[in-house]
Coordinates of C-alpha atoms and ligand atoms in Angstrom, one line a residue:
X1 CA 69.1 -8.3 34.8
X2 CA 67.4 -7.2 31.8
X3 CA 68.7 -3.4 30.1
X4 CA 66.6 -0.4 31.3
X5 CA 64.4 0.6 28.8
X6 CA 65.8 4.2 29.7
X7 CA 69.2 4.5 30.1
X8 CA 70.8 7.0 32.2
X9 CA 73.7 9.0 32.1
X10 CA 75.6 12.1 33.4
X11 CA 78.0 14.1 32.3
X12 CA 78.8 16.9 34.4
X13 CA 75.7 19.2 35.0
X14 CA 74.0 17.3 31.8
X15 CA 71.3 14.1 32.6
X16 CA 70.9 12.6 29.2
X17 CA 68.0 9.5 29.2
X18 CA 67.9 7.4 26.1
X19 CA 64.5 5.3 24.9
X20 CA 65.8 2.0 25.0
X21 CA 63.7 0.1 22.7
X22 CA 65.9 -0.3 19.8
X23 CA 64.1 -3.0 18.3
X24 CA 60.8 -1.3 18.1
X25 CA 61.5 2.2 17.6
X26 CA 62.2 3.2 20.7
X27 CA 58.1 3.0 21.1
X28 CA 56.1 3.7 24.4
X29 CA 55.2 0.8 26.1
X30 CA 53.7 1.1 30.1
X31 CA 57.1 0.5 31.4
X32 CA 59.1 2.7 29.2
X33 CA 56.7 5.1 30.3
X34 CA 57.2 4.7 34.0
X35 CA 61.0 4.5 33.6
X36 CA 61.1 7.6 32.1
X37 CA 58.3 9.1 34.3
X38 CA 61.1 8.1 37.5
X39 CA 64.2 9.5 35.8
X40 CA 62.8 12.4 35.1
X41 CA 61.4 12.7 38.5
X42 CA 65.0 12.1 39.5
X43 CA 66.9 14.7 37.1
X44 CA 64.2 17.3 38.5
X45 CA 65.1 16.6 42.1
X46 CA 68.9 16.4 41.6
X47 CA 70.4 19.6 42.0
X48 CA 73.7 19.3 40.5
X49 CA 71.9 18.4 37.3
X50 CA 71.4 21.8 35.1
X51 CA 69.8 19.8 31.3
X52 CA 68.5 17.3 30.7
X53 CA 69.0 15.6 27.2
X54 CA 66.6 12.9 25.9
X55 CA 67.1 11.0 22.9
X56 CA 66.9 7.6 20.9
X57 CA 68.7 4.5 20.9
X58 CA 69.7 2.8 17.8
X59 CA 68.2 4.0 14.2
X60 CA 64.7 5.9 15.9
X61 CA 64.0 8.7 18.3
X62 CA 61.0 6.8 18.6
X63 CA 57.7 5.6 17.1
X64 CA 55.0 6.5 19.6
X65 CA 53.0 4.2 21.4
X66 CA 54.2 0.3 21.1
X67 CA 51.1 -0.9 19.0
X68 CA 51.3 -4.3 20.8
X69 CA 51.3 -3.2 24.4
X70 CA 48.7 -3.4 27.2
X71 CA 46.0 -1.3 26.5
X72 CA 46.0 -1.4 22.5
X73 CA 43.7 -4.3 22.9
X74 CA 45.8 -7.0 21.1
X75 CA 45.0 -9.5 24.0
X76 CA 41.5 -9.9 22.8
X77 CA 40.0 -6.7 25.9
X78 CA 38.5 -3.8 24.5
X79 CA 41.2 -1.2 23.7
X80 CA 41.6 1.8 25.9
X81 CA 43.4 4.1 24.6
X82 CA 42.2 7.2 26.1
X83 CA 43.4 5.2 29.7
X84 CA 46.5 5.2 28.1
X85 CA 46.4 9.0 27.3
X86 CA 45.6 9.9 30.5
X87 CA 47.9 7.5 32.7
X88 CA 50.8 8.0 30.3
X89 CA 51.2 10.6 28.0
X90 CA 49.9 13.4 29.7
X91 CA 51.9 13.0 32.7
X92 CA 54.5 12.8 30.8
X93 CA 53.8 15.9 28.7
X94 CA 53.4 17.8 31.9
X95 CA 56.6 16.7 33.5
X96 CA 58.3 17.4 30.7
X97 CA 57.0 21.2 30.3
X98 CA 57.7 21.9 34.1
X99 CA 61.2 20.4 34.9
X100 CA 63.2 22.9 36.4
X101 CA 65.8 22.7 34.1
X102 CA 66.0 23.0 30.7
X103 CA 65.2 19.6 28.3
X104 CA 66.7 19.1 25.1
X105 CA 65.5 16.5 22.5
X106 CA 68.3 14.9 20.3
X107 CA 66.1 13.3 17.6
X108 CA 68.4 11.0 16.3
X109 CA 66.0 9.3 13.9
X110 CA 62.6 9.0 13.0
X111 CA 60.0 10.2 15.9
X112 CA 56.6 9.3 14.7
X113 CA 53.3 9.9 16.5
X114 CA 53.6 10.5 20.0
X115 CA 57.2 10.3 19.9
X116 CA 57.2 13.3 17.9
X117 CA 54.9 15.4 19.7
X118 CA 56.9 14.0 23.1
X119 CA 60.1 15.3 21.2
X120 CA 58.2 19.3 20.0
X121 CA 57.4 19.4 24.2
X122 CA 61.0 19.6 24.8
X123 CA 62.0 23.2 24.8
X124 CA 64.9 23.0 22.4
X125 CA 65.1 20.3 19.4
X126 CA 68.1 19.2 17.6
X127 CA 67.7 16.9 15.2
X128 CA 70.0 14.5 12.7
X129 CA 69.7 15.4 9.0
X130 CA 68.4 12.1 8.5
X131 CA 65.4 12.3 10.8
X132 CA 62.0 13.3 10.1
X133 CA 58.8 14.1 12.1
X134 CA 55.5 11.9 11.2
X135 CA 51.9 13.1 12.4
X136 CA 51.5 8.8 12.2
X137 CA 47.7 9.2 13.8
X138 CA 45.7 9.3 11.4
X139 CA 46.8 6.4 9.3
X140 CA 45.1 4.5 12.6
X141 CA 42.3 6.6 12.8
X142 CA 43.8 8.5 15.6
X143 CA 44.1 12.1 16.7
X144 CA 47.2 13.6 17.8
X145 CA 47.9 13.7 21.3
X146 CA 51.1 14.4 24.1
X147 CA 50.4 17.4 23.5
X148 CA 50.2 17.9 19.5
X149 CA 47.1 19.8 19.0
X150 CA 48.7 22.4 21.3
X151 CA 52.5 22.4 20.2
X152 CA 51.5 21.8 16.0
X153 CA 49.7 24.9 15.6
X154 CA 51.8 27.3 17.5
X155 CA 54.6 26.1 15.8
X156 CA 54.3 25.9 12.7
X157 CA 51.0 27.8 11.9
X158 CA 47.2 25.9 11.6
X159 CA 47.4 25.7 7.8
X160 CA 50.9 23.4 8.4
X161 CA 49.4 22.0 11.6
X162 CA 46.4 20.8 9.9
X163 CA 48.5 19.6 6.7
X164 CA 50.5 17.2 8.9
X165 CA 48.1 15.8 10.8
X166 CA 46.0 15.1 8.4
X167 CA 48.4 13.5 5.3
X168 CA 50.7 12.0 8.0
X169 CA 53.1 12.7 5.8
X170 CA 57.0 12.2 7.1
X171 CA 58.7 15.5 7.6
X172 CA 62.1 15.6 6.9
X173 CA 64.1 17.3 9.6
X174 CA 65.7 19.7 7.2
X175 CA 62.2 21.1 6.4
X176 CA 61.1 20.6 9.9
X177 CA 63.8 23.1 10.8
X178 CA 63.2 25.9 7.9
X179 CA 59.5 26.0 8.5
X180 CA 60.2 26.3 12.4
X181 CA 58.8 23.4 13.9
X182 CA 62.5 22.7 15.6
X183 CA 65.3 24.5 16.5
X184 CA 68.0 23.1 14.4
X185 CA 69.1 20.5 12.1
X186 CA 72.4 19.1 11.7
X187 CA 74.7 16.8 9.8
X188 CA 74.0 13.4 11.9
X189 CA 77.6 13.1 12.8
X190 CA 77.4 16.5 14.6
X191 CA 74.4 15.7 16.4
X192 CA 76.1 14.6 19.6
X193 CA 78.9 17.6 19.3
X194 CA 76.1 20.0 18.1
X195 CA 74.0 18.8 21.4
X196 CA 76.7 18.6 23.8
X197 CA 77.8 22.0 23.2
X198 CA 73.6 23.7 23.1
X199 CA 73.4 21.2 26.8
X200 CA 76.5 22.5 28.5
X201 CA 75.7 26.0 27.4
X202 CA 72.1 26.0 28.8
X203 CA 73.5 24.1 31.6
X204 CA 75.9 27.2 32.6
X205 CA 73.0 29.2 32.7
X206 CA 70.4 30.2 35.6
X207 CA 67.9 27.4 35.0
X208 CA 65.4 29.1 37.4
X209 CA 65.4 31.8 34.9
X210 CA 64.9 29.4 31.9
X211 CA 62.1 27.4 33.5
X212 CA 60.2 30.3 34.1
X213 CA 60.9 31.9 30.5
X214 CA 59.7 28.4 28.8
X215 CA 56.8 29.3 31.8
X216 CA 55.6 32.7 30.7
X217 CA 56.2 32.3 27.0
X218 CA 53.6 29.2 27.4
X219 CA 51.3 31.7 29.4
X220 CA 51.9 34.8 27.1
X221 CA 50.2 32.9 24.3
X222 CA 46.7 33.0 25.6
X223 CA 47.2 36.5 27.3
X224 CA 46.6 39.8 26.2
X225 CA 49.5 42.3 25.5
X226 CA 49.0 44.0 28.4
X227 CA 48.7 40.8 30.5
X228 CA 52.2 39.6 29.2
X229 CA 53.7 42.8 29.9
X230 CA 52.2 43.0 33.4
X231 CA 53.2 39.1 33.6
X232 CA 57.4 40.0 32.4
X233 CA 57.4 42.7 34.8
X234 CA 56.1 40.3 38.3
X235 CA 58.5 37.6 37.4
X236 CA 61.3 40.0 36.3
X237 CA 60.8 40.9 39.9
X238 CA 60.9 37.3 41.2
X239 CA 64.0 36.6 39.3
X240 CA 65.5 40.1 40.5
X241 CA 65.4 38.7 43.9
X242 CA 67.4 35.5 43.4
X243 CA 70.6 34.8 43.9
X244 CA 71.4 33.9 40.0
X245 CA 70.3 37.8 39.3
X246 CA 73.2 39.3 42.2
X247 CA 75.6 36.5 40.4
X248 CA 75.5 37.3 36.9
X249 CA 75.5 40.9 37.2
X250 CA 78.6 40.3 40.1
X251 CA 80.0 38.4 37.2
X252 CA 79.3 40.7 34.6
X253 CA 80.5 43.9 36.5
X254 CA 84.0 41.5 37.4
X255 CA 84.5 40.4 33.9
X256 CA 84.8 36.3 35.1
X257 CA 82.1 34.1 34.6
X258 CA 79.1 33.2 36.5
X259 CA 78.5 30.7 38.2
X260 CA 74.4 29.8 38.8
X261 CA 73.0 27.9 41.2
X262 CA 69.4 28.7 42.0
X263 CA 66.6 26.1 40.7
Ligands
T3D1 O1 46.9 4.1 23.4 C1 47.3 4.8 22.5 O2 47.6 4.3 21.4 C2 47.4 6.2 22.7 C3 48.6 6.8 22.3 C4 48.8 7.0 21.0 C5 50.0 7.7 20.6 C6 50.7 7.3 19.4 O3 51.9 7.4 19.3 S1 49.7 6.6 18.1 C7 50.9 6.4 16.8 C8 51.7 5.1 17.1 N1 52.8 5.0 16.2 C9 52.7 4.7 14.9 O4 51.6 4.5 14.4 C10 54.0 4.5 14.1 C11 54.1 3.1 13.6 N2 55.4 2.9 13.0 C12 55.6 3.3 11.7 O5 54.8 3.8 11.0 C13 57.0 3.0 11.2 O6 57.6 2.0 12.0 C14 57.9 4.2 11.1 C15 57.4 5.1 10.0 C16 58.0 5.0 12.4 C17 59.4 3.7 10.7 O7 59.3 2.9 9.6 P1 60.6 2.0 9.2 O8 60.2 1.4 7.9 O9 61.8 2.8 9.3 O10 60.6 0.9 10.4 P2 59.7 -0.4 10.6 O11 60.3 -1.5 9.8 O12 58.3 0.0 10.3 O13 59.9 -0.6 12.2 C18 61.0 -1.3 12.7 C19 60.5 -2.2 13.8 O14 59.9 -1.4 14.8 C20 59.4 -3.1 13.3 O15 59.5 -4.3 14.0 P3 60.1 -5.7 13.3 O16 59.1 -5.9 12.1 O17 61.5 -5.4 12.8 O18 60.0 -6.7 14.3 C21 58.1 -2.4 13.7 O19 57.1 -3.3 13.8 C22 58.5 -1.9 15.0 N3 57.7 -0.7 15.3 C23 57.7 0.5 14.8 N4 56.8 1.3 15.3 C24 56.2 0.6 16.2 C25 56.7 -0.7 16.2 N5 56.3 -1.7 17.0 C26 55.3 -1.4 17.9 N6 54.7 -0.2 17.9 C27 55.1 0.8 17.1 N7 54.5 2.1 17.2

């Protein structure tokens, strides 16, 4: 049998899924894209899993889409990219944003085009000193897309935004982290450690109550202040009525530590 091109793996309450396209980067092709699509699928339906970590095999993170595969038009049919787009990357730029559990992205390596804007959808990012970020689009007269034009900008500001999708300049993960775009960057021989440890915290934590934060911050941005206050106070409620809320102040109150279990 030939490897999966994700592989999957569990340890304890953490699902980590690694591209497995060494050869090329770790780049999309169809089915990468549907193996991931199904684990995913499967980490948000298991309920002992509380994280989800997704990351690179070999030397990449991963390159974006697989410039030779169905749909590029190499075989001599008209491209169609925008097929592509809609049949791949946006499903998997939705799933991503609404698991019920929170996703990390180890970037172990370069994470160019889609790969990188697949990696900024996660809601935290961790990435090896030696990794770096590339807008790689434009240099085939592309666009950015899973979900770029929306992350870039609300990261790192339009001027920056603009900047690195135009140049498609590579990013170095040290910059990527002081100019916000990621969470942190570490030594790469404490990227595993440094993950682990962010995974199994998040993991102890009430994941219903970190969806729907990643939920309403999303939301918050195109509300009005008063809308985002009204919005914090309906799903404060929500949450207020979940098991996770009794447990954690139980906890609290006991001085022993929670245990969370609502998704
Ligand atoms: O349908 C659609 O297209 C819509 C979706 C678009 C989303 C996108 O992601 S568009 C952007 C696609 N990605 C790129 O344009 C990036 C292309 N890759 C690169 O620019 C470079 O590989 C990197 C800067 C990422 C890394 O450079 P380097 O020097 O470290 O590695 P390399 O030698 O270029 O690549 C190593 C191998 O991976 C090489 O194969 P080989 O020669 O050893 O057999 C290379 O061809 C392969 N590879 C890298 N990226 C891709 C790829 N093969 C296919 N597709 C790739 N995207």
């Amino acid at each position: 049998m030939s490897d999966p091109l994700v592989q999957v793996s569990t340890q304890g309450a953490v699902r980590t899924l690694t591209l497995n396209r060494p050869a090329a980067l770790n780049s999309f092709t169809a089915a990468m894209h549907r193996e991931l699509l199904a684990a995913l699928d499967a980490a948000a339906a298991d309920e002992t899993v509380r994280c989800v970590v997704l990351t690179g095999a070999g030397r990449g993170f991963c390159a974006g889409q697989d410039l030779n595969d169905e749909g590029m038009g190499q075989d001599g049919a008209p491209a169609d990219v925008e097929g592509v787009v809609e049949r791949h990357y946006k499903p998997l730029a939705l799933r991503i944003r609404s698991m019920p559990v929170p996703v990390i992205a180890m970037v172990n390596g370069v994470a160019a085009g889609a790969g990188a804007n697949i990696a900024l959808g996660c809601d935290l990012v961790i990435a090896a000193k030696s990794a770096s970020f590339i807008q790689a689009f434009s240099k085939i007269g592309l666009v950015p897309d899973g979900g770029g034009t929306w992350l870039l900008p609300r990261l790192v500001g339009r001027a920056r935004a603009v900047g690195l999708a135009m140049t498609g300049d590579k990013l170095p993960a040290e910059e990527a982290a002081a100019m916000g775009m990621i969470w942190r960057c570490v030594d790469d021989a404490a990227l595993l450690a440094s993950t682990t440890a962010l995974a199994d915290k998040l993991a102890g934590l009430s994941a219903r109550a970190l969806a729907a934060t990643r939920r309403i911050l999303d939301e918050a941005v195109v509300m009005d202040f008063a809308g985002a206050l009204g919005q914090e106070a309906r799903v404060q409620g929500e949450m207020s009525r979940g098991a996770d809320f009794a447990e954690g102040v139980a906890a609290f109150l006991q001085k022993r530590a929670p245990v969370f279990k609502d998704r």
